[in-house]
Structure formats: structure tokens, C-alpha cells
Tab-separated table of C-alpha atoms and ligand atoms in Angstrom:
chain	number	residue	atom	x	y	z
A	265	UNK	CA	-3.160	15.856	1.275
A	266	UNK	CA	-0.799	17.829	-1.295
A	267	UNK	CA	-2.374	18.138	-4.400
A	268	UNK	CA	0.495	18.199	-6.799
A	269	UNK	CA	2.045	15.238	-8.689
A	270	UNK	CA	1.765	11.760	-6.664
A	271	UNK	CA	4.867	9.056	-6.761
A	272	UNK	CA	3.515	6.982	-9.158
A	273	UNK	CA	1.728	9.368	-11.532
A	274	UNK	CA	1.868	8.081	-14.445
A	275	UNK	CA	2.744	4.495	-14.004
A	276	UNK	CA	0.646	1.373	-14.440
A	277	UNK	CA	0.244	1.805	-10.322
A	278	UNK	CA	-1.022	5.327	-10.410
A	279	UNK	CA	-4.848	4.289	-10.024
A	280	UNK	CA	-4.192	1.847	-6.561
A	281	UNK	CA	-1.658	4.543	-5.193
A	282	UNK	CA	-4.988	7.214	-5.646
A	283	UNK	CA	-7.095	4.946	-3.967
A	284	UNK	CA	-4.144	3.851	-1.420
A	285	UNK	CA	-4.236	7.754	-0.644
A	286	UNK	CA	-8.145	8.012	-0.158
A	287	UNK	CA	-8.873	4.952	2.036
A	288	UNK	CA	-5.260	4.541	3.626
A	289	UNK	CA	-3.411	7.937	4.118
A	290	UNK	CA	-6.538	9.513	5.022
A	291	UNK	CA	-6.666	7.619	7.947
A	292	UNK	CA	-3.160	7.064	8.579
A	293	UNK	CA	-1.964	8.670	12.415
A	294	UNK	CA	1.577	8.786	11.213
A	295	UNK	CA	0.659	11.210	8.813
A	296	UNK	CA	3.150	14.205	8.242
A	297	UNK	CA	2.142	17.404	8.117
A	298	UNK	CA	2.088	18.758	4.629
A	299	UNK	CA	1.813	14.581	3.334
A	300	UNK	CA	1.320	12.157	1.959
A	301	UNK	CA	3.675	12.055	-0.472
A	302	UNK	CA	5.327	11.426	2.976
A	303	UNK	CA	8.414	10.307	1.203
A	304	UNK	CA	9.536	13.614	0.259
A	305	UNK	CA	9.009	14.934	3.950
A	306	UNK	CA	11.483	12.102	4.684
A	307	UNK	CA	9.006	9.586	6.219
A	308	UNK	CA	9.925	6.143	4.678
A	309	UNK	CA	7.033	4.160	4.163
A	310	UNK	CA	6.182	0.840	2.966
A	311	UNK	CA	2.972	2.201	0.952
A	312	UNK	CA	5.202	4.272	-0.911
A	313	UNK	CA	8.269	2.680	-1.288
A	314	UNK	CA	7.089	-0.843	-1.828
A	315	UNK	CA	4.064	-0.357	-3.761
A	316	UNK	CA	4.608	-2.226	-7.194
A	317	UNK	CA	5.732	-5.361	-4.410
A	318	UNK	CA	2.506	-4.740	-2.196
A	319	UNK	CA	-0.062	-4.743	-5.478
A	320	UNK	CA	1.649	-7.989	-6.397
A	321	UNK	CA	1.338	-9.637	-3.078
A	322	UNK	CA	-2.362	-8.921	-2.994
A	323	UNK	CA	-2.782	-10.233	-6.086
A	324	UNK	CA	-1.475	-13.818	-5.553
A	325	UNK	CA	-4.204	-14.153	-2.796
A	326	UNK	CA	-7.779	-13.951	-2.867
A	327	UNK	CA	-9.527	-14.259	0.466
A	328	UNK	CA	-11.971	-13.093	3.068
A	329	UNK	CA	-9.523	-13.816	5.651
A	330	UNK	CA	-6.242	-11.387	6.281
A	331	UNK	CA	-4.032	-14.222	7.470
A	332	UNK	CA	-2.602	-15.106	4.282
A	333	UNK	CA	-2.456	-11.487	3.238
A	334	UNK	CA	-0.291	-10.527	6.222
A	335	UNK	CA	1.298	-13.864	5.103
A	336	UNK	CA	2.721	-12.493	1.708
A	337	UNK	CA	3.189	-9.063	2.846
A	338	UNK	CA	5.581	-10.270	5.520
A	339	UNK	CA	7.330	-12.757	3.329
A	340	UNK	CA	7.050	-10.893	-0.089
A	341	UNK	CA	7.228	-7.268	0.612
A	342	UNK	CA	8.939	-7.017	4.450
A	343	UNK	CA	11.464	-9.492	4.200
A	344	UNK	CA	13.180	-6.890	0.779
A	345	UNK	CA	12.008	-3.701	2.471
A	346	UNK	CA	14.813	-1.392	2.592
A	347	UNK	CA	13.813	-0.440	5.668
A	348	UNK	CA	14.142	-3.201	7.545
A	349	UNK	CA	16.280	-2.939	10.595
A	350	UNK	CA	16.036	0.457	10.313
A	351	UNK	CA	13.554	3.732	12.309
A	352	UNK	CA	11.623	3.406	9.832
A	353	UNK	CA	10.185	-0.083	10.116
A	354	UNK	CA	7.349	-0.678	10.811
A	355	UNK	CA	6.095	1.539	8.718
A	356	UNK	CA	2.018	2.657	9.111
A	357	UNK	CA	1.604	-0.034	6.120
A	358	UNK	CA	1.651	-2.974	9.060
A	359	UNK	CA	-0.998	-1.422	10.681
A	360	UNK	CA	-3.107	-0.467	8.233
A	361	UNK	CA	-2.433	-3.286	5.999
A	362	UNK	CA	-6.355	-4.483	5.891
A	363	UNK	CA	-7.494	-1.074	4.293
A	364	UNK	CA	-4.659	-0.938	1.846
A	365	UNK	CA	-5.905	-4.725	0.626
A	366	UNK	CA	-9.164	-3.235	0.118
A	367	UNK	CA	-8.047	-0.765	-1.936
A	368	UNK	CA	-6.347	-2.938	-4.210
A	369	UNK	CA	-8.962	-5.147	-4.546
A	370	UNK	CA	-11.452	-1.986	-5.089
A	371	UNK	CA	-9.376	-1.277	-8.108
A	372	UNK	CA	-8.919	-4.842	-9.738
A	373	UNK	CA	-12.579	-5.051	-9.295
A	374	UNK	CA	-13.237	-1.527	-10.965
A	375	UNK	CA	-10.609	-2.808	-13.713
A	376	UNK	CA	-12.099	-5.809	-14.621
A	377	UNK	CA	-15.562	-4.251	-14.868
A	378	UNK	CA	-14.459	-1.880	-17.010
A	379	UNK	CA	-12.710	-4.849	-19.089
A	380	UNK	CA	-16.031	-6.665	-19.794
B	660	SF4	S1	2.929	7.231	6.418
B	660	SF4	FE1	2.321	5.783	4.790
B	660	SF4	S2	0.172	5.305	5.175
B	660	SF4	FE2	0.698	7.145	6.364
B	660	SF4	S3	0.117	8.858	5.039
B	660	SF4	FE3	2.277	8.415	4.632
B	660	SF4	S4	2.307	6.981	2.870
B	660	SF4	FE4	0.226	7.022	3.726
B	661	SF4	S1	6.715	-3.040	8.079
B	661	SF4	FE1	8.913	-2.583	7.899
B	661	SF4	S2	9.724	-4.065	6.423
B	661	SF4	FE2	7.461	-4.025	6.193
B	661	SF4	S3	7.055	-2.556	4.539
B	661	SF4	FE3	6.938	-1.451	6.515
B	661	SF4	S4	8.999	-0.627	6.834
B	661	SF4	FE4	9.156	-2.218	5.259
């Protein structure tokens, strides 16, 4: 992975995007050479471009099933994606969907740890 400045450095998503990039990108098979950021390469995908939507999709559900995570991702992330009907879609986030929900729950967890 490059190891300069990430997307969302910065931000109030920063900590999920770093472990979105650990437990997702690293095992991502539409990786770019050279990425992630795979925006800048000009690889448009949904872990990238629809993070802040993705986080908040995740967090309206909690459950040991993915149904109702693929659910919301479909209906709250997909269906504003702007890169729907487009190459670009579906982007590596369908497929590796599962992994990037356990990411985001790793961090809530970490964060509300830290919290008490
Ligand atoms: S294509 Fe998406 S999931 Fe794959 S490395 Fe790039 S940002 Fe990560
Ligand atoms: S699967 Fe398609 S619509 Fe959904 S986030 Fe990826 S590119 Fe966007």
C-alpha cells in the first residue's frame, strides 16, 4: 500500500478507512498496482467513494447475520453510488462487503472501550 496521506486523513472517518485498508484492501484482487488510494489511480470504488454512507449503514444494524447488512448497503449506499450504471460498479466493496463490516465494527468496539 502507498504510504503517504490516505482520503480521509484527517476526518472523523480516518480511523475505519485505516482499518478498511488493513483487513479489506489487503485482500482486495482488484487491487491496483501502486494502491489503494485506488481512487487516484482512477479505480472508482465504493470503499472509497462512499465511505461516510457505508460507516452509517453499518451502524443502523447490529447482527451476526450479513443479510440485513447487504440489505442497507444495497438500499443505502448502492442505490446513490455514483457509479451506478457505470464500469465501475460493482465495485470490490460487494464482494468484500463482510470484511469491511468487520472493520467497522472493530473500530466502534475499540471506540467505545476507549469511551468507558
Ligand atoms: S479497489 Fe476498493 S477494496 Fe480494493 S484496494 Fe481499492 S479501495 Fe480497497
Ligand atoms: S457495488 Fe456499485 S453501486 Fe454499490 S458501492 Fe460499489 S460501485 Fe457503488
Amino acid at each position: 500500500m502507498n504510504k503517504g496521506a490516505d482520503l480521509y486523513d484527517g476526518t472523523e472517518f480516518e480511523e475505519y478507512m485505516a482499518e478498511i485498508r488493513k483487513h479489506v484492501c489487503s485482500r482486495c484482487i482488484e487491487r491496483p498496482p501502486d494502491g489503494p488510494p485506488c481512487q487516484p489511480l482512477g479505480k472508482r470504488c465504493g470503499v472509497e467513494i462512499n465511505l461516510p454512507q457505508l460507516v452509517e449503514a453499518v451502524h443502523k444494524e447490529h447482527s451476526n447475520w450479513m443479510a440485513p447488512y447487504i440489505e442497507h448497503f444495497h438500499e443505502d449506499v448502492c442505490a446513490h453510488c455514483v457509479n451506478r450504471q457505470t464500469e465501475h460498479c460493482p465495485c470490490a466493496l460487494e464482494f468484500l462487503l463482510e470484511l469491511a463490516v468487520e472493520a467497522i465494527e472493530a473500530v466502534d468496539e475499540r471506540k467505545q472501550k476507549a469511551a468507558q
